[in-house]
Amino acid sequence: MFPRHLLPLVALALLAAPPALAACTDPAGPEVVWRRCLLDGRDLSGANLAGAVLRDTSLQRARLVGANLTGADAFNARFVSSDLTDVDMSGATLREVDFTRAVLRNAKLAGADLRRARLFRADLTGADLTGANLEGADLSHTVLAGVRWTDGQRVCAAGSVGACQ
């Protein structure tokens, strides 16, 4: 028999416990927590991952065409060689993210935090970078044709690679 005098303490401990974090196998959805997950090669096209936590997660060679990642926290995530065509990452935290060789054609990155992001050989053709923070970002060999630049006014010329012309 359980001692009655401990019941209030057990109830209090259960109420004070932190919420359980989502597992890496949980289905895609808004505000899902996939922290330190290995999701390489996944097809998440059209997924609604608004407000998701993807910190330190690997999504290499993943397909996220048309996905919604608005306001997501993807600090230090890896999207190497991923297809992010038409993705919406507006207002997302993308600090130190690796987008090496990723396709971000027509991506919405307005207001995104891309500090120290690696965009080496990425394709940002037609992307919107209005208000994005690119401090320390590596844009080496990045295709920037038709990109709406961070000031929201300038559009990079055809043939812009590595710098907005």
Short mmCIF file of C-alpha atoms in Angstrom, two decimals:
data_model
loop_
_atom_site.label_atom_id
_atom_site.label_comp_id
_atom_site.label_asym_id
_atom_site.label_seq_id
_atom_site.Cartn_x
_atom_site.Cartn_y
_atom_site.Cartn_z
CA MET A 1 0.00 0.00 0.00
CA PHE A 2 1.28 3.46 -0.93
CA PRO A 3 1.65 5.87 2.04
CA ARG A 4 -1.09 8.53 1.88
CA HIS A 5 1.15 11.31 3.11
CA LEU A 6 3.34 10.99 -0.04
CA LEU A 7 0.47 11.38 -2.53
CA PRO A 8 0.59 15.21 -2.58
CA LEU A 9 4.36 15.10 -3.15
CA VAL A 10 4.02 12.62 -6.02
CA ALA A 11 1.26 14.74 -7.60
CA LEU A 12 3.38 17.88 -7.28
CA ALA A 13 6.38 16.14 -8.83
CA LEU A 14 4.30 15.01 -11.81
CA LEU A 15 2.91 18.52 -12.35
CA ALA A 16 6.36 20.12 -12.13
CA ALA A 17 7.97 17.68 -14.58
CA PRO A 18 9.08 19.23 -17.88
CA PRO A 19 7.05 18.30 -20.97
CA ALA A 20 8.28 15.28 -22.87
CA LEU A 21 10.26 16.09 -26.00
CA ALA A 22 9.21 14.65 -29.34
CA ALA A 23 11.20 11.72 -30.58
CA CYS A 24 13.04 11.73 -33.89
CA THR A 25 10.45 9.25 -35.16
CA ASP A 26 7.50 11.56 -34.42
CA PRO A 27 5.54 12.70 -37.48
CA ALA A 28 6.17 16.09 -39.05
CA GLY A 29 3.99 18.87 -37.71
CA PRO A 30 4.03 22.43 -36.43
CA GLU A 31 6.36 22.98 -33.45
CA VAL A 32 7.69 19.41 -33.58
CA VAL A 33 10.95 19.01 -31.64
CA TRP A 34 13.51 17.08 -33.68
CA ARG A 35 16.65 18.07 -31.84
CA ARG A 36 19.87 16.22 -32.71
CA CYS A 37 17.98 13.91 -35.09
CA LEU A 38 19.34 12.12 -38.15
CA LEU A 39 16.76 12.69 -40.89
CA ASP A 40 19.00 12.36 -43.96
CA GLY A 41 17.24 11.59 -47.23
CA ARG A 42 13.72 12.20 -45.85
CA ASP A 43 10.96 13.50 -48.11
CA LEU A 44 9.24 16.28 -46.17
CA SER A 45 7.89 18.08 -49.22
CA GLY A 46 4.94 20.30 -48.32
CA ALA A 47 5.33 19.57 -44.60
CA ASN A 48 4.16 22.17 -42.09
CA LEU A 49 7.10 22.53 -39.70
CA ALA A 50 6.28 26.08 -38.58
CA GLY A 51 7.99 26.79 -35.27
CA ALA A 52 9.79 23.42 -35.31
CA VAL A 53 12.99 22.88 -33.33
CA LEU A 54 15.63 21.34 -35.60
CA ARG A 55 18.74 22.31 -33.65
CA ASP A 56 21.78 20.18 -34.52
CA THR A 57 19.63 18.01 -36.83
CA SER A 58 20.94 16.47 -40.04
CA LEU A 59 18.66 16.72 -43.08
CA GLN A 60 21.31 16.04 -45.72
CA ARG A 61 19.96 15.12 -49.17
CA ALA A 62 16.43 15.69 -47.81
CA ARG A 63 13.54 16.93 -49.92
CA LEU A 64 11.63 19.84 -48.39
CA VAL A 65 10.04 21.29 -51.53
CA GLY A 66 7.33 23.79 -50.56
CA ALA A 67 7.71 23.07 -46.83
CA ASN A 68 6.73 25.64 -44.22
CA LEU A 69 9.52 26.27 -41.71
CA THR A 70 8.47 29.78 -40.69
CA GLY A 71 9.90 30.69 -37.31
CA ALA A 72 11.73 27.37 -37.03
CA ASP A 73 14.86 27.06 -34.89
CA ALA A 74 17.41 25.17 -36.98
CA PHE A 75 20.60 26.39 -35.30
CA ASN A 76 23.57 24.33 -36.54
CA ALA A 77 21.38 22.06 -38.69
CA ARG A 78 22.74 20.44 -41.87
CA PHE A 79 20.83 20.72 -45.17
CA VAL A 80 23.77 19.64 -47.36
CA SER A 81 22.63 18.81 -50.92
CA SER A 82 18.96 19.15 -49.92
CA ASP A 83 16.15 20.38 -52.17
CA LEU A 84 14.46 23.34 -50.46
CA THR A 85 12.79 24.77 -53.57
CA ASP A 86 9.89 27.09 -52.64
CA VAL A 87 10.49 26.55 -48.90
CA ASP A 88 9.27 29.26 -46.51
CA MET A 89 11.86 29.88 -43.79
CA SER A 90 10.74 33.43 -43.00
CA GLY A 91 11.81 34.50 -39.53
CA ALA A 92 13.67 31.24 -38.95
CA THR A 93 16.82 30.91 -36.85
CA LEU A 94 19.35 29.47 -39.29
CA ARG A 95 22.58 30.46 -37.55
CA GLU A 96 25.53 28.26 -38.47
CA VAL A 97 23.35 26.09 -40.73
CA ASP A 98 25.14 24.19 -43.49
CA PHE A 99 23.38 24.66 -46.85
CA THR A 100 26.36 23.46 -48.92
CA ARG A 101 25.14 22.58 -52.45
CA ALA A 102 21.49 22.97 -51.35
CA VAL A 103 18.82 24.14 -53.78
CA LEU A 104 16.88 27.08 -52.30
CA ARG A 105 15.24 28.33 -55.51
CA ASN A 106 12.44 30.81 -54.76
CA ALA A 107 12.92 30.26 -51.02
CA LYS A 108 11.40 32.79 -48.64
CA LEU A 109 14.12 33.74 -46.15
CA ALA A 110 12.72 37.15 -45.18
CA GLY A 111 13.83 38.10 -41.69
CA ALA A 112 15.79 34.86 -41.27
CA ASP A 113 18.90 34.79 -39.06
CA LEU A 114 21.61 33.34 -41.33
CA ARG A 115 24.61 34.48 -39.32
CA ARG A 116 27.64 32.31 -40.04
CA ALA A 117 25.54 30.04 -42.31
CA ARG A 118 27.42 28.10 -44.96
CA LEU A 119 25.82 28.56 -48.40
CA PHE A 120 28.82 27.27 -50.38
CA ARG A 121 27.71 26.39 -53.94
CA ALA A 122 24.03 26.72 -52.97
CA ASP A 123 21.43 27.84 -55.52
CA LEU A 124 19.31 30.73 -54.22
CA THR A 125 17.90 31.75 -57.61
CA GLY A 126 14.83 33.93 -57.04
CA ALA A 127 14.98 33.72 -53.22
CA ASP A 128 13.77 36.53 -50.96
CA LEU A 129 16.36 37.67 -48.39
CA THR A 130 14.51 40.83 -47.31
CA GLY A 131 15.63 41.70 -43.78
CA ALA A 132 17.75 38.55 -43.44
CA ASN A 133 20.94 38.72 -41.37
CA LEU A 134 23.88 37.39 -43.40
CA GLU A 135 26.64 38.47 -41.03
CA GLY A 136 29.57 36.09 -41.45
CA ALA A 137 27.68 33.87 -43.93
CA ASP A 138 29.76 32.03 -46.54
CA LEU A 139 28.32 32.85 -49.99
CA SER A 140 31.28 31.41 -51.92
CA HIS A 141 30.12 30.26 -55.37
CA THR A 142 26.46 30.76 -54.34
CA VAL A 143 24.07 31.41 -57.24
CA LEU A 144 22.23 34.65 -56.44
CA ALA A 145 20.48 35.40 -59.74
CA GLY A 146 17.16 37.14 -59.19
CA VAL A 147 17.54 37.19 -55.39
CA ARG A 148 15.72 40.00 -53.57
CA TRP A 149 18.57 41.29 -51.38
CA THR A 150 18.46 42.01 -47.64
CA ASP A 151 17.47 45.67 -48.17
CA GLY A 152 14.23 44.47 -49.80
CA GLN A 153 14.85 46.73 -52.81
CA ARG A 154 17.78 45.43 -54.82
CA VAL A 155 17.39 42.36 -57.02
CA CYS A 156 20.61 40.56 -57.93
CA ALA A 157 21.40 40.46 -61.66
CA ALA A 158 21.46 37.30 -63.72
CA GLY A 159 24.89 35.73 -63.43
CA SER A 160 25.41 36.89 -59.82
CA VAL A 161 27.55 34.28 -58.09
CA GLY A 162 29.05 34.79 -54.63
CA ALA A 163 27.92 38.42 -54.45
CA CYS A 164 24.79 40.33 -55.45
CA GLN A 165 25.53 42.32 -58.63
#
